[in-house]
Amino acid sequence: MNIAVIGCGYWGINYVRVFSELPSCKLVLVCDPSDARLRTVRERYPLTATTTSLDETLDNRWIDAVVIATPAKTHFEVASQCLSKGKHVLIEKPFTTNSADAKALIAIAEKAQRLLMVGHTFLFNSGIRKMKEFLQGEDFGPIYYLHATRTNMGPIRDDINALWDLGSHDVAVFNYLLDGMPTHVSAVGARSLGKPQDDVAFATLSYPENILANLHVSWLDPNKVREVVAVGGRKRIVFDDLNNSERVRIFEKGVTPGQQQAESFGEFRLLVRDGDITSPRIEPNEPLKALGAHFVECVTKDRQPESDGQTGFNVVRILEAIDKSLQLGGASVAV
């Protein structure tokens, strides 16, 4: 299986590395408009061809699949051309910058009978997968809420805001952990740097069964955080992607409403459970490489990817609703 990578900037160069290392495919071409970036690729991977021409990439009949890591605003145009030329497509998140384009790409892929996958990397993180395993266990109790924090000092983008850039990861994670979609969202943000895009934002997603998921993203925080927390009736689970030794911690603590009427404080008595804090063994993996291997496997074995076009479309729909709430000053918006 021959692969080309289109776009080798800040994140695209990681796709170049991953697909050059996977034994199940061959990276044959890298396309980027920057000669300086391509020079770096040639120095690191001398056996891989490079080009500044998208048309040359599309017309290469030896290329079976492409990875698109261009700016988000170009995703629809580039992906639609690739699919129409018979290439399987792995496209970096966010899938597109609006749901109409996302829906159209799914239709184009179906008509071309080509695989379409979205690069929601954290769905292939072994820590997130372990977290879902515990959430589905009966001893976790009812899920009360989720909270995600994703902060860092940049990189600041001009094409999309911080929620589309950083928050798209956690929106995908919320949907994955809860096996569903939110019904409503609300969000507030700020443009602290005076740019046209929100660089810090807080969003709340309301899921069925009265489950809330809160999200904080920022390009301005000097403290880099990559954390997802799930709070349930019997346990609290913390995923910390920056903690290599204890990526997932489980707190055997919880609060559930009791059935006996209390005499001194309210209608229900709270039953407090206090126990150990444990850290399960997490199988080490590089999520991006796992995502790449999954893409190759799905193409070669004709399987449906776990992060397919519909997954990407759902995330874009939610982000659109969040944008609308931002414009309305935090008003609740239906998804």
mmCIF file of C-alpha atoms in Angstrom:
data_model
loop_
_atom_site.group_PDB
_atom_site.id
_atom_site.type_symbol
_atom_site.label_atom_id
_atom_site.label_comp_id
_atom_site.label_asym_id
_atom_site.label_seq_id
_atom_site.Cartn_x
_atom_site.Cartn_y
_atom_site.Cartn_z
ATOM 1 C CA MET A 1 0.000 0.000 0.000
ATOM 2 C CA ASN A 2 1.559 3.275 -1.173
ATOM 3 C CA ILE A 3 0.806 6.452 0.781
ATOM 4 C CA ALA A 4 1.352 10.162 0.219
ATOM 5 C CA VAL A 5 1.258 12.841 2.901
ATOM 6 C CA ILE A 6 -0.142 16.211 1.864
ATOM 7 C CA GLY A 7 1.073 18.916 4.235
ATOM 8 C CA CYS A 8 4.192 18.505 6.365
ATOM 9 C CA GLY A 9 3.975 21.457 8.721
ATOM 10 C CA TYR A 10 3.753 21.492 12.521
ATOM 11 C CA TRP A 11 1.689 18.289 12.751
ATOM 12 C CA GLY A 12 2.013 16.834 9.269
ATOM 13 C CA ILE A 13 5.695 16.015 9.758
ATOM 14 C CA ASN A 14 4.609 13.552 12.457
ATOM 15 C CA TYR A 15 2.467 11.718 9.901
ATOM 16 C CA VAL A 16 5.517 11.593 7.623
ATOM 17 C CA ARG A 17 7.515 9.917 10.383
ATOM 18 C CA VAL A 18 4.774 7.477 11.377
ATOM 19 C CA PHE A 19 4.008 6.233 7.883
ATOM 20 C CA SER A 20 7.702 5.950 7.061
ATOM 21 C CA GLU A 21 8.068 3.613 10.068
ATOM 22 C CA LEU A 22 4.993 1.406 9.564
ATOM 23 C CA PRO A 23 6.035 -1.893 7.935
ATOM 24 C CA SER A 24 2.587 -2.454 6.403
ATOM 25 C CA CYS A 25 2.830 0.441 3.942
ATOM 26 C CA LYS A 26 5.271 2.538 1.962
ATOM 27 C CA LEU A 27 5.491 6.322 2.128
ATOM 28 C CA VAL A 28 6.244 7.241 -1.477
ATOM 29 C CA LEU A 29 5.532 10.967 -1.685
ATOM 30 C CA VAL A 30 5.248 14.094 0.471
ATOM 31 C CA CYS A 31 3.531 17.180 -0.905
ATOM 32 C CA ASP A 32 3.841 20.679 0.559
ATOM 33 C CA PRO A 33 4.052 24.184 -0.971
ATOM 34 C CA SER A 34 7.116 25.014 1.138
ATOM 35 C CA ASP A 35 10.513 24.094 -0.339
ATOM 36 C CA ALA A 36 12.106 24.504 3.105
ATOM 37 C CA ARG A 37 9.786 21.905 4.642
ATOM 38 C CA LEU A 38 10.367 19.510 1.772
ATOM 39 C CA ARG A 39 14.116 19.943 2.176
ATOM 40 C CA THR A 40 13.775 18.768 5.765
ATOM 41 C CA VAL A 41 11.805 15.737 4.587
ATOM 42 C CA ARG A 42 14.472 14.852 2.000
ATOM 43 C CA GLU A 43 17.210 15.125 4.627
ATOM 44 C CA ARG A 44 15.395 12.804 7.039
ATOM 45 C CA TYR A 45 13.821 10.428 4.506
ATOM 46 C CA PRO A 46 16.025 10.390 1.390
ATOM 47 C CA LEU A 47 14.078 7.520 -0.209
ATOM 48 C CA THR A 48 10.786 9.462 -0.166
ATOM 49 C CA ALA A 49 9.942 11.668 -3.149
ATOM 50 C CA THR A 50 8.725 15.235 -2.613
ATOM 51 C CA THR A 51 6.694 17.710 -4.630
ATOM 52 C CA THR A 52 5.084 21.135 -4.298
ATOM 53 C CA SER A 53 2.344 20.163 -6.768
ATOM 54 C CA LEU A 54 -0.970 18.818 -5.526
ATOM 55 C CA ASP A 55 -1.939 17.886 -9.094
ATOM 56 C CA GLU A 56 1.197 15.752 -9.414
ATOM 57 C CA THR A 57 0.223 13.945 -6.221
ATOM 58 C CA LEU A 58 -3.358 13.374 -7.362
ATOM 59 C CA ASP A 59 -2.313 12.128 -10.810
ATOM 60 C CA ASN A 60 0.184 9.610 -9.430
ATOM 61 C CA ARG A 61 -1.509 6.282 -10.168
ATOM 62 C CA TRP A 62 0.805 4.388 -7.817
ATOM 63 C CA ILE A 63 -0.554 6.169 -4.746
ATOM 64 C CA ASP A 64 -3.336 4.208 -3.028
ATOM 65 C CA ALA A 65 -4.069 6.547 -0.117
ATOM 66 C CA VAL A 66 -3.302 10.033 1.131
ATOM 67 C CA VAL A 67 -2.978 11.687 4.518
ATOM 68 C CA ILE A 68 -4.214 15.292 4.556
ATOM 69 C CA ALA A 69 -2.561 17.515 7.166
ATOM 70 C CA THR A 70 -3.172 20.894 5.549
ATOM 71 C CA PRO A 71 -4.871 23.905 7.234
ATOM 72 C CA ALA A 72 -8.444 23.093 8.269
ATOM 73 C CA LYS A 73 -10.013 25.559 5.829
ATOM 74 C CA THR A 74 -8.516 23.577 2.914
ATOM 75 C CA HIS A 75 -9.650 20.134 4.078
ATOM 76 C CA PHE A 76 -12.829 19.937 2.027
ATOM 77 C CA GLU A 77 -11.267 21.026 -1.249
ATOM 78 C CA VAL A 78 -8.194 18.818 -0.961
ATOM 79 C CA ALA A 79 -10.071 15.760 0.326
ATOM 80 C CA SER A 80 -12.795 15.978 -2.318
ATOM 81 C CA GLN A 81 -10.145 16.063 -5.064
ATOM 82 C CA CYS A 82 -8.301 13.095 -3.555
ATOM 83 C CA LEU A 83 -11.453 10.996 -3.218
ATOM 84 C CA SER A 84 -12.553 11.848 -6.754
ATOM 85 C CA LYS A 85 -9.159 10.656 -7.994
ATOM 86 C CA GLY A 86 -9.731 7.289 -6.301
ATOM 87 C CA LYS A 87 -7.496 7.767 -3.266
ATOM 88 C CA HIS A 88 -8.397 6.542 0.210
ATOM 89 C CA VAL A 89 -8.219 9.473 2.651
ATOM 90 C CA LEU A 90 -7.077 10.000 6.231
ATOM 91 C CA ILE A 91 -7.767 13.625 7.120
ATOM 92 C CA GLU A 92 -6.494 15.438 10.179
ATOM 93 C CA LYS A 93 -8.985 16.907 12.641
ATOM 94 C CA PRO A 94 -11.047 19.001 12.526
ATOM 95 C CA PHE A 95 -12.633 17.065 9.672
ATOM 96 C CA THR A 96 -13.935 20.231 7.997
ATOM 97 C CA THR A 97 -14.846 23.733 9.131
ATOM 98 C CA ASN A 98 -18.601 23.211 8.718
ATOM 99 C CA SER A 99 -21.028 20.294 8.814
ATOM 100 C CA ALA A 100 -22.273 20.799 5.236
ATOM 101 C CA ASP A 101 -18.770 20.137 3.889
ATOM 102 C CA ALA A 102 -18.378 17.155 6.233
ATOM 103 C CA LYS A 103 -21.626 15.624 4.994
ATOM 104 C CA ALA A 104 -20.612 16.242 1.387
ATOM 105 C CA LEU A 105 -17.245 14.523 1.871
ATOM 106 C CA ILE A 106 -18.955 11.438 3.281
ATOM 107 C CA ALA A 107 -21.171 11.315 0.192
ATOM 108 C CA ILE A 108 -18.184 11.771 -2.152
ATOM 109 C CA ALA A 109 -16.325 8.933 -0.422
ATOM 110 C CA GLU A 110 -19.337 6.624 -0.692
ATOM 111 C CA LYS A 111 -19.781 7.421 -4.386
ATOM 112 C CA ALA A 112 -16.079 6.834 -5.070
ATOM 113 C CA GLN A 113 -16.143 3.682 -2.907
ATOM 114 C CA ARG A 114 -13.126 4.899 -1.020
ATOM 115 C CA LEU A 115 -12.373 4.834 2.692
ATOM 116 C CA LEU A 116 -12.594 8.097 4.630
ATOM 117 C CA MET A 117 -11.099 8.385 8.109
ATOM 118 C CA VAL A 118 -10.628 11.347 10.472
ATOM 119 C CA GLY A 119 -7.513 11.722 12.610
ATOM 120 C CA HIS A 120 -9.033 11.884 16.092
ATOM 121 C CA THR A 121 -5.810 10.654 17.657
ATOM 122 C CA PHE A 122 -6.977 10.398 21.264
ATOM 123 C CA LEU A 123 -9.500 7.698 20.361
ATOM 124 C CA PHE A 124 -6.452 5.481 19.816
ATOM 125 C CA ASN A 125 -4.776 6.401 23.099
ATOM 126 C CA SER A 126 -4.502 3.308 25.314
ATOM 127 C CA GLY A 127 -5.208 5.449 28.398
ATOM 128 C CA ILE A 128 -8.513 6.723 27.008
ATOM 129 C CA ARG A 129 -9.461 3.178 26.000
ATOM 130 C CA LYS A 130 -8.690 1.948 29.522
ATOM 131 C CA MET A 131 -10.785 4.788 30.909
ATOM 132 C CA LYS A 132 -13.782 3.710 28.824
ATOM 133 C CA GLU A 133 -13.322 0.120 30.019
ATOM 134 C CA PHE A 134 -13.721 1.252 33.636
ATOM 135 C CA LEU A 135 -16.615 3.603 32.839
ATOM 136 C CA GLN A 136 -18.558 0.681 31.380
ATOM 137 C CA GLY A 137 -18.018 -1.417 34.495
ATOM 138 C CA GLU A 138 -20.907 -1.834 36.915
ATOM 139 C CA ASP A 139 -18.781 -0.867 39.902
ATOM 140 C CA PHE A 140 -18.187 2.656 38.531
ATOM 141 C CA GLY A 141 -21.762 3.594 39.342
ATOM 142 C CA PRO A 142 -23.816 6.168 37.448
ATOM 143 C CA ILE A 143 -21.759 8.688 35.460
ATOM 144 C CA TYR A 144 -22.279 12.167 36.904
ATOM 145 C CA TYR A 145 -20.050 14.316 34.725
ATOM 146 C CA LEU A 146 -16.860 14.554 32.666
ATOM 147 C CA HIS A 147 -14.342 17.366 32.634
ATOM 148 C CA ALA A 148 -11.472 17.969 30.212
ATOM 149 C CA THR A 149 -8.648 20.507 30.350
ATOM 150 C CA ARG A 150 -6.396 21.141 27.361
ATOM 151 C CA THR A 151 -4.117 24.140 27.796
ATOM 152 C CA ASN A 152 -0.713 25.261 26.543
ATOM 153 C CA MET A 153 1.203 28.284 25.325
ATOM 154 C CA GLY A 154 0.120 28.088 21.671
ATOM 155 C CA PRO A 155 0.658 27.267 18.944
ATOM 156 C CA ILE A 156 -1.843 29.973 17.999
ATOM 157 C CA ARG A 157 -3.678 29.365 14.739
ATOM 158 C CA ASP A 158 -5.289 31.847 12.390
ATOM 159 C CA ASP A 159 -7.712 29.543 10.563
ATOM 160 C CA ILE A 160 -9.719 28.165 13.519
ATOM 161 C CA ASN A 161 -10.286 29.064 17.177
ATOM 162 C CA ALA A 162 -8.973 27.220 20.234
ATOM 163 C CA LEU A 163 -12.112 25.088 20.555
ATOM 164 C CA TRP A 164 -11.865 23.792 16.997
ATOM 165 C CA ASP A 165 -8.122 23.247 17.411
ATOM 166 C CA LEU A 166 -7.840 21.813 20.930
ATOM 167 C CA GLY A 167 -11.441 21.121 21.900
ATOM 168 C CA SER A 168 -12.131 18.872 18.911
ATOM 169 C CA HIS A 169 -9.963 16.250 20.643
ATOM 170 C CA ASP A 170 -12.055 16.248 23.790
ATOM 171 C CA VAL A 171 -15.427 16.499 22.072
ATOM 172 C CA ALA A 172 -14.485 13.305 20.223
ATOM 173 C CA VAL A 173 -13.356 11.748 23.520
ATOM 174 C CA PHE A 174 -16.631 12.701 25.258
ATOM 175 C CA ASN A 175 -18.688 11.106 22.467
ATOM 176 C CA TYR A 176 -16.484 8.011 22.585
ATOM 177 C CA LEU A 177 -16.646 7.576 26.363
ATOM 178 C CA LEU A 178 -20.409 8.152 26.521
ATOM 179 C CA ASP A 179 -21.317 6.375 23.260
ATOM 180 C CA GLY A 180 -23.524 9.253 22.221
ATOM 181 C CA MET A 181 -24.064 12.863 21.262
ATOM 182 C CA PRO A 182 -24.939 15.875 23.426
ATOM 183 C CA THR A 183 -28.382 17.370 23.051
ATOM 184 C CA HIS A 184 -27.384 20.948 23.942
ATOM 185 C CA VAL A 185 -24.204 22.984 24.395
ATOM 186 C CA SER A 186 -23.270 26.332 25.891
ATOM 187 C CA ALA A 187 -19.955 28.148 25.746
ATOM 188 C CA VAL A 188 -18.157 31.387 26.535
ATOM 189 C CA GLY A 189 -14.784 32.508 25.245
ATOM 190 C CA ALA A 190 -12.410 35.435 24.921
ATOM 191 C CA ARG A 191 -10.056 36.920 22.351
ATOM 192 C CA SER A 192 -7.404 37.979 24.802
ATOM 193 C CA LEU A 193 -4.760 38.539 22.119
ATOM 194 C CA GLY A 194 -7.005 40.746 20.012
ATOM 195 C CA LYS A 195 -7.120 38.271 17.155
ATOM 196 C CA PRO A 196 -10.330 37.294 15.297
ATOM 197 C CA GLN A 197 -10.357 33.838 16.919
ATOM 198 C CA ASP A 198 -11.187 32.900 20.531
ATOM 199 C CA ASP A 199 -7.938 31.859 22.218
ATOM 200 C CA VAL A 200 -9.525 30.696 25.492
ATOM 201 C CA ALA A 201 -12.939 29.113 26.006
ATOM 202 C CA PHE A 202 -15.134 27.137 28.394
ATOM 203 C CA ALA A 203 -17.889 24.889 27.047
ATOM 204 C CA THR A 204 -20.483 22.635 28.642
ATOM 205 C CA LEU A 205 -22.086 19.760 26.735
ATOM 206 C CA SER A 206 -25.336 18.216 27.990
ATOM 207 C CA TYR A 207 -25.651 14.493 27.241
ATOM 208 C CA PRO A 208 -28.656 12.211 27.753
ATOM 209 C CA GLU A 209 -29.297 10.780 31.239
ATOM 210 C CA ASN A 210 -28.419 14.141 32.810
ATOM 211 C CA ILE A 211 -24.665 13.756 32.172
ATOM 212 C CA LEU A 212 -22.636 16.948 31.800
ATOM 213 C CA ALA A 213 -19.264 17.264 30.072
ATOM 214 C CA ASN A 214 -17.261 20.424 30.670
ATOM 215 C CA LEU A 215 -14.354 21.558 28.528
ATOM 216 C CA HIS A 216 -11.636 24.171 29.090
ATOM 217 C CA VAL A 217 -9.201 25.063 26.302
ATOM 218 C CA SER A 218 -6.561 27.765 26.118
ATOM 219 C CA TRP A 219 -3.638 28.819 23.942
ATOM 220 C CA LEU A 220 -2.498 31.227 26.671
ATOM 221 C CA ASP A 221 -1.779 29.051 29.700
ATOM 222 C CA PRO A 222 1.946 28.489 30.461
ATOM 223 C CA ASN A 223 1.002 25.244 32.212
ATOM 224 C CA LYS A 224 0.497 22.487 29.647
ATOM 225 C CA VAL A 225 -2.380 20.199 30.675
ATOM 226 C CA ARG A 226 -3.911 17.223 28.878
ATOM 227 C CA GLU A 227 -6.442 15.809 31.323
ATOM 228 C CA VAL A 228 -9.832 14.131 31.243
ATOM 229 C CA VAL A 229 -11.761 13.414 34.454
ATOM 230 C CA ALA A 230 -14.835 11.219 34.902
ATOM 231 C CA VAL A 231 -16.827 11.352 38.139
ATOM 232 C CA GLY A 232 -19.310 8.615 39.005
ATOM 233 C CA GLY A 233 -21.308 7.343 41.914
ATOM 234 C CA ARG A 234 -18.588 5.020 43.193
ATOM 235 C CA LYS A 235 -15.367 6.102 41.493
ATOM 236 C CA ARG A 236 -13.463 8.992 39.989
ATOM 237 C CA ILE A 237 -11.113 8.347 37.066
ATOM 238 C CA VAL A 238 -8.387 10.744 35.946
ATOM 239 C CA PHE A 239 -6.583 10.459 32.605
ATOM 240 C CA ASP A 240 -3.399 12.541 32.485
ATOM 241 C CA ASP A 241 -1.666 12.218 29.145
ATOM 242 C CA LEU A 242 1.465 13.955 30.444
ATOM 243 C CA ASN A 243 1.972 11.489 33.304
ATOM 244 C CA ASN A 244 3.908 8.620 31.751
ATOM 245 C CA SER A 245 4.114 6.595 34.962
ATOM 246 C CA GLU A 246 0.455 6.891 36.041
ATOM 247 C CA ARG A 247 -1.523 7.859 32.969
ATOM 248 C CA VAL A 248 -4.793 6.671 34.529
ATOM 249 C CA ARG A 249 -5.632 6.883 38.226
ATOM 250 C CA ILE A 250 -8.757 5.457 39.822
ATOM 251 C CA PHE A 251 -10.080 6.946 43.045
ATOM 252 C CA GLU A 252 -12.283 4.460 44.900
ATOM 253 C CA LYS A 253 -14.363 7.300 46.238
ATOM 254 C CA GLY A 254 -17.898 8.364 45.447
ATOM 255 C CA VAL A 255 -21.139 9.874 46.632
ATOM 256 C CA THR A 256 -24.553 8.341 45.982
ATOM 257 C CA PRO A 257 -28.004 9.296 47.290
ATOM 258 C CA GLY A 258 -29.263 6.976 50.011
ATOM 259 C CA GLN A 259 -32.802 5.720 50.317
ATOM 260 C CA GLN A 260 -33.239 6.433 53.997
ATOM 261 C CA GLN A 261 -34.702 9.767 54.981
ATOM 262 C CA ALA A 262 -32.274 11.913 56.912
ATOM 263 C CA GLU A 263 -33.292 13.607 60.108
ATOM 264 C CA SER A 264 -31.004 16.594 59.883
ATOM 265 C CA PHE A 265 -30.069 17.438 56.299
ATOM 266 C CA GLY A 266 -32.489 17.145 53.439
ATOM 267 C CA GLU A 267 -34.698 14.541 51.907
ATOM 268 C CA PHE A 268 -31.949 12.023 51.094
ATOM 269 C CA ARG A 269 -28.888 11.061 53.014
ATOM 270 C CA LEU A 270 -25.646 10.988 51.069
ATOM 271 C CA LEU A 271 -23.700 7.760 51.211
ATOM 272 C CA VAL A 272 -19.997 8.542 51.007
ATOM 273 C CA ARG A 273 -17.619 5.806 49.868
ATOM 274 C CA ASP A 274 -13.905 6.270 50.564
ATOM 275 C CA GLY A 275 -11.313 3.781 49.350
ATOM 276 C CA ASP A 276 -7.965 3.277 47.663
ATOM 277 C CA ILE A 277 -6.325 5.171 44.822
ATOM 278 C CA THR A 278 -4.963 2.801 42.166
ATOM 279 C CA SER A 279 -3.180 3.130 38.848
ATOM 280 C CA PRO A 280 -3.827 0.254 36.431
ATOM 281 C CA ARG A 281 -1.179 -0.889 33.997
ATOM 282 C CA ILE A 282 -1.613 0.860 30.644
ATOM 283 C CA GLU A 283 -0.236 -0.812 27.552
ATOM 284 C CA PRO A 284 2.275 1.688 26.136
ATOM 285 C CA ASN A 285 1.503 2.897 22.635
ATOM 286 C CA GLU A 286 1.966 5.863 20.349
ATOM 287 C CA PRO A 287 -1.596 6.926 19.505
ATOM 288 C CA LEU A 288 -0.676 8.456 16.146
ATOM 289 C CA LYS A 289 1.091 5.293 15.068
ATOM 290 C CA ALA A 290 -1.870 3.203 16.253
ATOM 291 C CA LEU A 291 -4.166 5.460 14.228
ATOM 292 C CA GLY A 292 -1.949 5.098 11.161
ATOM 293 C CA ALA A 293 -1.786 1.314 11.477
ATOM 294 C CA HIS A 294 -5.574 1.199 11.859
ATOM 295 C CA PHE A 295 -5.982 3.262 8.684
ATOM 296 C CA VAL A 296 -3.745 0.909 6.703
ATOM 297 C CA GLU A 297 -5.549 -2.144 8.086
ATOM 298 C CA CYS A 298 -8.971 -0.712 7.225
ATOM 299 C CA VAL A 299 -7.909 0.046 3.658
ATOM 300 C CA THR A 300 -6.184 -3.270 2.999
ATOM 301 C CA LYS A 301 -8.853 -5.399 4.705
ATOM 302 C CA ASP A 302 -11.871 -3.298 3.675
ATOM 303 C CA ARG A 303 -12.980 -2.498 7.227
ATOM 304 C CA GLN A 304 -14.880 0.446 8.664
ATOM 305 C CA PRO A 305 -12.544 2.738 10.635
ATOM 306 C CA GLU A 306 -13.346 3.486 14.259
ATOM 307 C CA SER A 307 -12.898 7.203 13.554
ATOM 308 C CA ASP A 308 -14.858 7.367 10.301
ATOM 309 C CA GLY A 309 -16.452 10.264 8.453
ATOM 310 C CA GLN A 310 -19.579 10.088 10.619
ATOM 311 C CA THR A 311 -17.433 10.434 13.744
ATOM 312 C CA GLY A 312 -15.811 13.531 12.268
ATOM 313 C CA PHE A 313 -19.174 14.900 11.139
ATOM 314 C CA ASN A 314 -20.609 14.538 14.660
ATOM 315 C CA VAL A 315 -17.701 16.481 16.158
ATOM 316 C CA VAL A 316 -18.071 19.257 13.575
ATOM 317 C CA ARG A 317 -21.823 19.520 14.317
ATOM 318 C CA ILE A 318 -21.082 19.979 18.010
ATOM 319 C CA LEU A 319 -18.357 22.549 17.355
ATOM 320 C CA GLU A 320 -20.751 24.501 15.127
ATOM 321 C CA ALA A 321 -23.287 24.590 17.969
ATOM 322 C CA ILE A 322 -20.549 25.709 20.372
ATOM 323 C CA ASP A 323 -19.601 28.520 17.982
ATOM 324 C CA LYS A 324 -23.220 29.645 17.883
ATOM 325 C CA SER A 325 -23.360 29.688 21.676
ATOM 326 C CA LEU A 326 -20.166 31.750 21.764
ATOM 327 C CA GLN A 327 -21.812 34.278 19.444
ATOM 328 C CA LEU A 328 -24.911 34.348 21.681
ATOM 329 C CA GLY A 329 -22.888 35.007 24.835
ATOM 330 C CA GLY A 330 -23.233 31.521 26.309
ATOM 331 C CA ALA A 331 -26.868 30.748 25.493
ATOM 332 C CA SER A 332 -27.858 27.080 25.296
ATOM 333 C CA VAL A 333 -27.893 25.818 21.710
ATOM 334 C CA ALA A 334 -29.404 22.549 20.480
ATOM 335 C CA VAL A 335 -27.075 20.206 18.598
#
